[in-house]
Each structure stands twice: as structure tokens, then as C-alpha cells.
PDB file of C-alpha atoms in Angstrom:
ATOM      1  CA  MET T   1       0.000   0.000   0.000  1.00  0.00           C
ATOM      2  CA  ASP T   2       1.135   3.559  -0.686  1.00  0.00           C
ATOM      3  CA  PHE T   3       1.206   6.524   1.692  1.00  0.00           C
ATOM      4  CA  ALA T   4      -2.297   7.715   0.785  1.00  0.00           C
ATOM      5  CA  GLU T   5      -3.778   4.302   1.593  1.00  0.00           C
ATOM      6  CA  TRP T   6      -1.971   4.150   4.928  1.00  0.00           C
ATOM      7  CA  ALA T   7      -3.203   7.682   5.726  1.00  0.00           C
ATOM      8  CA  THR T   8      -6.767   6.659   4.850  1.00  0.00           C
ATOM      9  CA  LEU T   9      -6.622   3.678   7.184  1.00  0.00           C
ATOM     10  CA  VAL T  10      -5.089   5.664  10.064  1.00  0.00           C
ATOM     11  CA  SER T  11      -7.791   8.330   9.626  1.00  0.00           C
ATOM     12  CA  ALA T  12     -10.490   5.648   9.652  1.00  0.00           C
ATOM     13  CA  ALA T  13      -8.959   4.139  12.791  1.00  0.00           C
ATOM     14  CA  THR T  14      -9.031   7.565  14.477  1.00  0.00           C
ATOM     15  CA  ALA T  15     -12.724   8.021  13.704  1.00  0.00           C
ATOM     16  CA  ALA T  16     -13.424   4.458  14.831  1.00  0.00           C
ATOM     17  CA  GLY T  17     -11.602   5.054  18.111  1.00  0.00           C
ATOM     18  CA  TRP T  18     -13.825   8.057  18.839  1.00  0.00           C
ATOM     19  CA  VAL T  19     -17.024   6.143  18.070  1.00  0.00           C
ATOM     20  CA  ASP T  20     -15.880   3.077  19.992  1.00  0.00           C
ATOM     21  CA  ALA T  21     -15.020   5.106  23.096  1.00  0.00           C
ATOM     22  CA  VAL T  22     -18.444   6.743  23.213  1.00  0.00           C
ATOM     23  CA  VAL T  23     -20.856   3.967  22.204  1.00  0.00           C
ATOM     24  CA  GLY T  24     -19.024   1.163  20.384  1.00  0.00           C
ATOM     25  CA  GLY T  25     -19.346   0.182  16.734  1.00  0.00           C
ATOM     26  CA  GLY T  26     -15.974   1.379  15.497  1.00  0.00           C
ATOM     27  CA  GLY T  27     -15.418  -1.883  13.652  1.00  0.00           C
ATOM     28  CA  LEU T  28     -18.007  -0.826  11.099  1.00  0.00           C
ATOM     29  CA  ILE T  29     -15.666   2.007  10.128  1.00  0.00           C
ATOM     30  CA  ILE T  30     -12.319   0.200  10.113  1.00  0.00           C
ATOM     31  CA  LEU T  31     -13.280  -3.149   8.565  1.00  0.00           C
ATOM     32  CA  PRO T  32     -15.029  -1.805   5.444  1.00  0.00           C
ATOM     33  CA  THR T  33     -12.191   0.697   4.946  1.00  0.00           C
ATOM     34  CA  LEU T  34      -9.600  -2.064   5.205  1.00  0.00           C
ATOM     35  CA  LEU T  35     -11.427  -4.215   2.665  1.00  0.00           C
ATOM     36  CA  LEU T  36     -11.922  -1.224   0.364  1.00  0.00           C
ATOM     37  CA  VAL T  37      -8.272  -0.142   0.444  1.00  0.00           C
ATOM     38  CA  ALA T  38      -6.961  -3.732   0.285  1.00  0.00           C
ATOM     39  CA  PRO T  39      -9.660  -5.743  -1.536  1.00  0.00           C
ATOM     40  CA  THR T  40      -7.487  -8.871  -1.731  1.00  0.00           C
ATOM     41  CA  LEU T  41      -7.081  -8.996   2.055  1.00  0.00           C
ATOM     42  CA  ALA T  42      -8.594 -12.097   3.678  1.00  0.00           C
ATOM     43  CA  PRO T  43     -11.516 -11.240   6.012  1.00  0.00           C
ATOM     44  CA  GLN T  44      -9.756 -12.934   8.932  1.00  0.00           C
ATOM     45  CA  THR T  45      -6.656 -10.797   8.334  1.00  0.00           C
ATOM     46  CA  ALA T  46      -8.755  -7.633   8.186  1.00  0.00           C
ATOM     47  CA  LEU T  47     -10.428  -8.665  11.445  1.00  0.00           C
ATOM     48  CA  GLY T  48      -7.111  -9.493  13.141  1.00  0.00           C
ATOM     49  CA  THR T  49      -5.464  -6.235  12.080  1.00  0.00           C
ATOM     50  CA  ASN T  50      -8.517  -4.336  13.293  1.00  0.00           C
ATOM     51  CA  LYS T  51      -8.349  -6.138  16.658  1.00  0.00           C
ATOM     52  CA  LEU T  52      -4.782  -4.949  17.189  1.00  0.00           C
ATOM     53  CA  ALA T  53      -5.804  -1.319  16.664  1.00  0.00           C
ATOM     54  CA  ALA T  54      -9.033  -1.758  18.644  1.00  0.00           C
ATOM     55  CA  LEU T  55      -7.268  -3.292  21.638  1.00  0.00           C
ATOM     56  CA  CYS T  56      -4.969  -0.286  21.891  1.00  0.00           C
ATOM     57  CA  GLY T  57      -7.898   2.128  21.542  1.00  0.00           C
ATOM     58  CA  THR T  58     -10.120   0.419  24.094  1.00  0.00           C
ATOM     59  CA  SER T  59      -7.199   0.258  26.527  1.00  0.00           C
ATOM     60  CA  ALA T  60      -6.657   4.007  26.177  1.00  0.00           C
ATOM     61  CA  ALA T  61     -10.381   4.662  26.637  1.00  0.00           C
ATOM     62  CA  THR T  62     -10.426   2.436  29.729  1.00  0.00           C
ATOM     63  CA  VAL T  63      -7.591   4.396  31.327  1.00  0.00           C
ATOM     64  CA  THR T  64      -9.320   7.701  30.529  1.00  0.00           C
ATOM     65  CA  PHE T  65     -12.671   6.576  31.930  1.00  0.00           C
ATOM     66  CA  ALA T  66     -11.051   5.050  34.999  1.00  0.00           C
ATOM     67  CA  SER T  67      -9.528   8.399  35.927  1.00  0.00           C
ATOM     68  CA  LYS T  68     -13.017   9.862  36.401  1.00  0.00           C
ATOM     69  CA  VAL T  69     -15.463   6.967  36.870  1.00  0.00           C
ATOM     70  CA  PRO T  70     -15.368   4.542  39.825  1.00  0.00           C
ATOM     71  CA  MET T  71     -14.553   1.081  38.435  1.00  0.00           C
ATOM     72  CA  ARG T  72     -15.408  -2.228  40.125  1.00  0.00           C
ATOM     73  CA  TRP T  73     -12.192  -3.930  39.091  1.00  0.00           C
ATOM     74  CA  ARG T  74     -12.778  -7.094  41.132  1.00  0.00           C
ATOM     75  CA  LEU T  75     -15.903  -7.667  39.079  1.00  0.00           C
ATOM     76  CA  LEU T  76     -14.836  -6.302  35.700  1.00  0.00           C
ATOM     77  CA  LEU T  77     -11.402  -7.921  35.376  1.00  0.00           C
ATOM     78  CA  PRO T  78     -12.747 -11.501  35.701  1.00  0.00           C
ATOM     79  CA  GLY T  79     -15.433 -10.467  33.207  1.00  0.00           C
ATOM     80  CA  ALA T  80     -12.737  -9.286  30.808  1.00  0.00           C
ATOM     81  CA  ALA T  81     -10.902 -12.599  31.221  1.00  0.00           C
ATOM     82  CA  LEU T  82     -14.104 -14.508  30.431  1.00  0.00           C
ATOM     83  CA  ALA T  83     -14.688 -12.291  27.384  1.00  0.00           C
ATOM     84  CA  ALA T  84     -11.129 -13.041  26.195  1.00  0.00           C
ATOM     85  CA  VAL T  85     -11.803 -16.780  26.318  1.00  0.00           C
ATOM     86  CA  THR T  86     -15.181 -16.636  24.561  1.00  0.00           C
ATOM     87  CA  ALA T  87     -13.894 -14.169  21.941  1.00  0.00           C
ATOM     88  CA  GLY T  88     -10.992 -16.508  21.160  1.00  0.00           C
ATOM     89  CA  LEU T  89     -13.458 -19.370  20.756  1.00  0.00           C
ATOM     90  CA  GLY T  90     -15.637 -17.169  18.579  1.00  0.00           C
ATOM     91  CA  SER T  91     -12.709 -16.310  16.308  1.00  0.00           C
ATOM     92  CA  ALA T  92     -11.825 -19.995  16.095  1.00  0.00           C
ATOM     93  CA  ALA T  93     -15.378 -20.734  14.942  1.00  0.00           C
ATOM     94  CA  VAL T  94     -15.439 -18.079  12.210  1.00  0.00           C
ATOM     95  CA  GLY T  95     -14.640 -20.556   9.454  1.00  0.00           C
ATOM     96  CA  LEU T  96     -17.223 -23.071  10.676  1.00  0.00           C
ATOM     97  CA  ILE T  97     -20.335 -20.888  10.622  1.00  0.00           C
ATOM     98  CA  ASP T  98     -22.105 -19.166   7.741  1.00  0.00           C
ATOM     99  CA  ARG T  99     -22.001 -15.573   8.955  1.00  0.00           C
ATOM    100  CA  ARG T 100     -24.762 -14.528   6.517  1.00  0.00           C
ATOM    101  CA  PHE T 101     -27.277 -15.861   9.001  1.00  0.00           C
ATOM    102  CA  PHE T 102     -25.980 -13.598  11.733  1.00  0.00           C
ATOM    103  CA  ILE T 103     -26.243 -10.234   9.983  1.00  0.00           C
ATOM    104  CA  PRO T 104     -30.083 -10.210   9.732  1.00  0.00           C
ATOM    105  CA  ILE T 105     -30.289 -11.237  13.394  1.00  0.00           C
ATOM    106  CA  VAL T 106     -27.917  -8.447  14.411  1.00  0.00           C
ATOM    107  CA  MET T 107     -29.975  -5.956  12.388  1.00  0.00           C
ATOM    108  CA  VAL T 108     -33.177  -6.990  14.163  1.00  0.00           C
ATOM    109  CA  VAL T 109     -31.480  -6.672  17.553  1.00  0.00           C
ATOM    110  CA  LEU T 110     -30.101  -3.236  16.679  1.00  0.00           C
ATOM    111  CA  VAL T 111     -33.527  -2.011  15.541  1.00  0.00           C
ATOM    112  CA  GLY T 112     -34.910  -3.261  18.844  1.00  0.00           C
ATOM    113  CA  VAL T 113     -32.172  -1.377  20.703  1.00  0.00           C
ATOM    114  CA  ALA T 114     -32.960   1.858  18.829  1.00  0.00           C
ATOM    115  CA  LEU T 115     -36.693   1.544  19.556  1.00  0.00           C
ATOM    116  CA  PHE T 116     -36.066   0.686  23.202  1.00  0.00           C
ATOM    117  CA  VAL T 117     -33.749   3.652  23.785  1.00  0.00           C
ATOM    118  CA  THR T 118     -36.136   5.980  21.928  1.00  0.00           C
ATOM    119  CA  LEU T 119     -39.258   4.853  23.786  1.00  0.00           C
ATOM    120  CA  ARG T 120     -37.518   4.710  27.179  1.00  0.00           C
ATOM    121  CA  PRO T 121     -35.717   8.082  27.381  1.00  0.00           C
ATOM    122  CA  SER T 122     -34.886   7.559  31.062  1.00  0.00           C
ATOM    123  CA  ILE T 123     -32.737   4.479  30.339  1.00  0.00           C
ATOM    124  CA  GLY T 124     -29.064   5.279  30.799  1.00  0.00           C
ATOM    125  CA  VAL T 125     -29.645   8.938  31.625  1.00  0.00           C
ATOM    126  CA  THR T 126     -29.820   8.513  35.405  1.00  0.00           C
ATOM    127  CA  MET T 127     -28.658   5.848  37.837  1.00  0.00           C
ATOM    128  CA  ALA T 128     -31.252   3.404  39.151  1.00  0.00           C
ATOM    129  CA  THR T 129     -32.818   4.491  42.445  1.00  0.00           C
ATOM    130  CA  HIS T 130     -32.493   0.922  43.739  1.00  0.00           C
ATOM    131  CA  PRO T 131     -29.040  -0.442  42.832  1.00  0.00           C
ATOM    132  CA  PRO T 132     -28.964  -4.118  41.817  1.00  0.00           C
ATOM    133  CA  THR T 133     -27.736  -6.726  44.252  1.00  0.00           C
ATOM    134  CA  ARG T 134     -24.151  -7.926  44.039  1.00  0.00           C
ATOM    135  CA  ARG T 135     -25.398 -11.331  42.875  1.00  0.00           C
ATOM    136  CA  LYS T 136     -27.393  -9.804  40.018  1.00  0.00           C
ATOM    137  CA  THR T 137     -24.477  -7.571  39.019  1.00  0.00           C
ATOM    138  CA  ILE T 138     -22.093 -10.525  38.876  1.00  0.00           C
ATOM    139  CA  LEU T 139     -24.590 -12.531  36.816  1.00  0.00           C
ATOM    140  CA  VAL T 140     -25.199  -9.714  34.312  1.00  0.00           C
ATOM    141  CA  VAL T 141     -21.493  -8.981  33.859  1.00  0.00           C
ATOM    142  CA  ALA T 142     -20.708 -12.687  33.429  1.00  0.00           C
ATOM    143  CA  LEU T 143     -23.480 -13.228  30.870  1.00  0.00           C
ATOM    144  CA  ALA T 144     -22.560 -10.069  28.969  1.00  0.00           C
ATOM    145  CA  ALA T 145     -18.861 -10.975  28.935  1.00  0.00           C
ATOM    146  CA  GLY T 146     -19.529 -14.542  27.854  1.00  0.00           C
ATOM    147  CA  LEU T 147     -22.166 -13.960  25.197  1.00  0.00           C
ATOM    148  CA  VAL T 148     -21.100 -10.582  23.798  1.00  0.00           C
ATOM    149  CA  GLY T 149     -17.436 -11.566  24.009  1.00  0.00           C
ATOM    150  CA  GLY T 150     -18.122 -14.642  21.897  1.00  0.00           C
ATOM    151  CA  TYR T 151     -20.075 -12.510  19.449  1.00  0.00           C
ATOM    152  CA  ASP T 152     -17.152 -10.070  19.209  1.00  0.00           C
ATOM    153  CA  GLY T 153     -14.774 -12.845  18.200  1.00  0.00           C
ATOM    154  CA  LEU T 154     -17.245 -14.332  15.754  1.00  0.00           C
ATOM    155  CA  LEU T 155     -18.724 -11.273  14.066  1.00  0.00           C
ATOM    156  CA  GLY T 156     -18.023  -8.059  15.970  1.00  0.00           C
ATOM    157  CA  PRO T 157     -20.088  -5.040  14.861  1.00  0.00           C
ATOM    158  CA  GLY T 158     -21.617  -3.161  17.771  1.00  0.00           C
ATOM    159  CA  THR T 159     -19.978  -5.131  20.590  1.00  0.00           C
ATOM    160  CA  GLY T 160     -19.515  -2.038  22.745  1.00  0.00           C
ATOM    161  CA  THR T 161     -23.058  -0.902  21.950  1.00  0.00           C
ATOM    162  CA  PHE T 162     -24.531  -4.211  23.111  1.00  0.00           C
ATOM    163  CA  LEU T 163     -22.494  -4.082  26.317  1.00  0.00           C
ATOM    164  CA  ILE T 164     -23.583  -0.514  27.112  1.00  0.00           C
ATOM    165  CA  ILE T 165     -27.255  -1.319  26.507  1.00  0.00           C
ATOM    166  CA  THR T 166     -26.989  -4.462  28.641  1.00  0.00           C
ATOM    167  CA  PHE T 167     -25.464  -2.633  31.605  1.00  0.00           C
ATOM    168  CA  ALA T 168     -27.797   0.358  31.313  1.00  0.00           C
ATOM    169  CA  THR T 169     -30.918  -1.782  31.004  1.00  0.00           C
ATOM    170  CA  LEU T 170     -30.279  -4.664  33.389  1.00  0.00           C
ATOM    171  CA  LEU T 171     -28.205  -2.853  36.010  1.00  0.00           C
ATOM    172  CA  GLY T 172     -29.778   0.617  35.789  1.00  0.00           C
ATOM    173  CA  THR T 173     -26.371   2.132  35.065  1.00  0.00           C
ATOM    174  CA  GLU T 174     -26.221   5.533  33.382  1.00  0.00           C
ATOM    175  CA  PHE T 175     -24.629   5.583  29.942  1.00  0.00           C
ATOM    176  CA  VAL T 176     -21.245   7.072  30.856  1.00  0.00           C
ATOM    177  CA  ARG T 177     -20.617   4.510  33.586  1.00  0.00           C
ATOM    178  CA  ALA T 178     -21.970   1.751  31.326  1.00  0.00           C
ATOM    179  CA  ALA T 179     -19.528   2.868  28.614  1.00  0.00           C
ATOM    180  CA  ALA T 180     -16.657   2.704  31.106  1.00  0.00           C
ATOM    181  CA  MET T 181     -17.635  -0.827  32.149  1.00  0.00           C
ATOM    182  CA  ALA T 182     -18.036  -1.851  28.513  1.00  0.00           C
ATOM    183  CA  LYS T 183     -14.498  -0.745  27.675  1.00  0.00           C
ATOM    184  CA  VAL T 184     -13.018  -3.138  30.238  1.00  0.00           C
ATOM    185  CA  ILE T 185     -14.979  -6.110  28.898  1.00  0.00           C
ATOM    186  CA  ASN T 186     -14.239  -5.062  25.320  1.00  0.00           C
ATOM    187  CA  CYS T 187     -10.514  -4.987  26.102  1.00  0.00           C
ATOM    188  CA  GLY T 188     -10.784  -8.626  27.083  1.00  0.00           C
ATOM    189  CA  SER T 189     -12.702  -9.672  23.962  1.00  0.00           C
ATOM    190  CA  ASN T 190     -10.295  -7.764  21.689  1.00  0.00           C
ATOM    191  CA  LEU T 191      -7.312  -9.416  23.385  1.00  0.00           C
ATOM    192  CA  GLY T 192      -8.746 -12.930  23.142  1.00  0.00           C
ATOM    193  CA  SER T 193      -9.598 -12.538  19.477  1.00  0.00           C
ATOM    194  CA  LEU T 194      -6.204 -10.941  18.726  1.00  0.00           C
ATOM    195  CA  ILE T 195      -4.312 -13.783  20.414  1.00  0.00           C
ATOM    196  CA  PHE T 196      -6.060 -16.396  18.281  1.00  0.00           C
ATOM    197  CA  LEU T 197      -5.866 -14.448  15.007  1.00  0.00           C
ATOM    198  CA  GLY T 198      -2.249 -13.460  15.652  1.00  0.00           C
ATOM    199  CA  ALA T 199      -1.268 -17.046  16.423  1.00  0.00           C
ATOM    200  CA  THR T 200      -2.831 -18.182  13.139  1.00  0.00           C
ATOM    201  CA  GLY T 201      -1.049 -15.517  11.085  1.00  0.00           C
ATOM    202  CA  HIS T 202      -4.005 -13.211  10.471  1.00  0.00           C
ATOM    203  CA  VAL T 203      -2.522  -9.906  11.683  1.00  0.00           C
ATOM    204  CA  ILE T 204      -0.548  -7.333   9.690  1.00  0.00           C
ATOM    205  CA  TRP T 205       1.430  -6.034  12.645  1.00  0.00           C
ATOM    206  CA  ALA T 206       3.022  -2.913  11.113  1.00  0.00           C
ATOM    207  CA  LEU T 207      -0.273  -1.678   9.685  1.00  0.00           C
ATOM    208  CA  GLY T 208      -2.171  -2.563  12.857  1.00  0.00           C
ATOM    209  CA  LEU T 209       0.273  -0.624  15.040  1.00  0.00           C
ATOM    210  CA  ALA T 210       0.068   2.423  12.738  1.00  0.00           C
ATOM    211  CA  MET T 211      -3.730   2.291  12.942  1.00  0.00           C
ATOM    212  CA  ALA T 212      -3.465   1.849  16.706  1.00  0.00           C
ATOM    213  CA  VAL T 213      -1.903   5.311  17.010  1.00  0.00           C
ATOM    214  CA  GLY T 214      -4.976   6.870  15.387  1.00  0.00           C
ATOM    215  CA  ASN T 215      -7.351   4.618  17.331  1.00  0.00           C
ATOM    216  CA  ILE T 216      -5.766   5.660  20.642  1.00  0.00           C
ATOM    217  CA  ALA T 217      -6.061   9.348  19.759  1.00  0.00           C
ATOM    218  CA  GLY T 218      -9.714   8.965  18.779  1.00  0.00           C
ATOM    219  CA  ALA T 219     -10.475   6.900  21.890  1.00  0.00           C
ATOM    220  CA  ILE T 220      -8.975   9.484  24.249  1.00  0.00           C
ATOM    221  CA  VAL T 221     -10.913  12.338  22.620  1.00  0.00           C
ATOM    222  CA  GLY T 222     -14.135  10.321  22.543  1.00  0.00           C
ATOM    223  CA  SER T 223     -13.956   9.196  26.173  1.00  0.00           C
ATOM    224  CA  ARG T 224     -13.161  12.720  27.345  1.00  0.00           C
ATOM    225  CA  MET T 225     -16.143  14.084  25.413  1.00  0.00           C
ATOM    226  CA  ALA T 226     -18.411  11.428  26.920  1.00  0.00           C
ATOM    227  CA  LEU T 227     -17.202  12.324  30.407  1.00  0.00           C
ATOM    228  CA  ALA T 228     -17.584  16.053  29.796  1.00  0.00           C
ATOM    229  CA  ARG T 229     -20.970  16.016  28.060  1.00  0.00           C
ATOM    230  CA  GLY T 230     -22.638  13.271  30.041  1.00  0.00           C
ATOM    231  CA  ALA T 231     -25.281  10.629  29.458  1.00  0.00           C
ATOM    232  CA  GLY T 232     -27.493  12.740  27.195  1.00  0.00           C
ATOM    233  CA  PHE T 233     -24.681  13.136  24.688  1.00  0.00           C
ATOM    234  CA  VAL T 234     -23.898   9.407  24.779  1.00  0.00           C
ATOM    235  CA  ARG T 235     -27.591   8.601  24.248  1.00  0.00           C
ATOM    236  CA  VAL T 236     -27.779  10.735  21.082  1.00  0.00           C
ATOM    237  CA  VAL T 237     -24.554   9.301  19.669  1.00  0.00           C
ATOM    238  CA  LEU T 238     -25.788   5.798  20.538  1.00  0.00           C
ATOM    239  CA  LEU T 239     -28.963   6.255  18.502  1.00  0.00           C
ATOM    240  CA  VAL T 240     -27.057   7.727  15.537  1.00  0.00           C
ATOM    241  CA  VAL T 241     -24.520   4.889  15.558  1.00  0.00           C
ATOM    242  CA  VAL T 242     -27.197   2.180  15.888  1.00  0.00           C
ATOM    243  CA  VAL T 243     -29.181   3.547  12.939  1.00  0.00           C
ATOM    244  CA  THR T 244     -25.973   3.837  10.904  1.00  0.00           C
ATOM    245  CA  MET T 245     -25.033   0.245  11.749  1.00  0.00           C
ATOM    246  CA  VAL T 246     -28.448  -1.023  10.647  1.00  0.00           C
ATOM    247  CA  ILE T 247     -28.143   0.801   7.317  1.00  0.00           C
ATOM    248  CA  ARG T 248     -24.541  -0.347   6.811  1.00  0.00           C
ATOM    249  CA  LEU T 249     -25.298  -3.988   7.621  1.00  0.00           C
ATOM    250  CA  GLY T 250     -28.443  -3.913   5.488  1.00  0.00           C
ATOM    251  CA  TRP T 251     -26.456  -2.607   2.534  1.00  0.00           C
ATOM    252  CA  GLN T 252     -23.799  -5.264   3.121  1.00  0.00           C
ATOM    253  CA  GLN T 253     -26.410  -8.028   3.291  1.00  0.00           C
ATOM    254  CA  PHE T 254     -28.950  -6.973   0.668  1.00  0.00           C
ATOM    255  CA  GLY T 255     -27.303  -4.234  -1.415  1.00  0.00           C
TER     256      GLY T 255
END
């Protein structure tokens, strides 16, 4: 690839880092750009290279959020470890499953998310008046890490979005804190998928590291904006990103 193509990919990674830090879904920016710039690239290699950049970006976002938002590390770190395992298994299963069946399902879920957030404007804007029990919190984090982590390794689009909605809905967490929690779990799923794809030779390390620089910059800016502007801002961006993902996946599937 020439300089212009590298610059395009780094710019896309920067934009993806911003989106990922706020509401998730950055993979829908990087992956299509990678396949457009390098059309002969194997999908697994595009996914692995993206995971390298995404891991760096989510790590930077986690550090930024953690400086302002109280983090329950004893709960979230085991969740991240579980997400790493299930994401690695998901990546290992990529070649065994016809992914065409998953895209329509993801679209239906995303439409449901958009309707739910629109019709329930209080979700994610304020903390629940009655915090969930420790047992319920552990169960929700474990289920989210296991199921969404596996989905991230297998398919990927909207992983952070699904995590944020899960925490906001089932735990009554406001969107900024839910985004902070999601970053920790997403770090685990990115790492698990990267380990498997890297071990099987599906990562372009030099390109991934160059994109990581942009992804980190975008993630830091995005997380700082989410912290500064609050849950209302995250809610609006969430709806915009979800609608965009539905359109993008629909075009990919039926266009």
C-alpha cells in the first residue's frame, strides 16, 4: 500500500476510536475501509489487524474513563478474562459458521435497541434508584462478557453498543458509567480474538500498530467528550450509531 492508503486507514482508525469510546461500533468504520483499500485482504486478516488497533484504543479509553469513573475492578477484570476466552473461541469458529445468518439477526437486535432507547428516554440517563444486588451484578457482567465476548470474536459489529445497553438496562447504570464498564470487557474480547488471530497468522502487525496510534487518539478524545458532556450526549450518539449500523449492515447483506 502507498502513503495515501496508509493515511486513509489511520484516519479511519481515528474516527473508529472516537465512536468506539463513546458507544461502540468502530469496527463498522475500520473493517469496510480495510477491505476497500486492500480488496485482496482475507476477512480474517482484516479482522485481526482491526483487533490490534481496537485493543490499543479500548485500553486508552479504559484508562481515561477510569480516571473519572469509579470502576469495580474485582468484578470487571474476571469479566474481561471470560470475554477473552469466549472471543478466542468465537474467532476460532469463524470458518465453521455461515455468517450470513448472523447479519439479519444483528440488524433486528439493533432495531430493537434503537426503539427501546427511543421509547424509554430515562434508560441510561440517570442511575437506578435501587441499585442491583451484588449477585445480580455478577450474573449480568458474566453473561454479557460470555455472550457478547463470543459474538465479538465471531462477528463483531456493535460489541460495545450491546455491552452498554446491557449494563444500562439490566443494572440501571447511566450511559457514561456503562460505557466505562463496557471498555473493560471489550478490552478482554479484543485481546482474546487478537491472540487467536495473531497465532494463526491473520494480523498485519506494522499496519495494525500504525492504525493503533490513530485509534488511541480517537479513543482518548471520545472518552473525554463522553465524560464532559454526560449521558445525554452518549444517548444521542448511541442512537445515531445504531441507525448507521443497521443501514450499513443492510447494505452489506442486501445491497
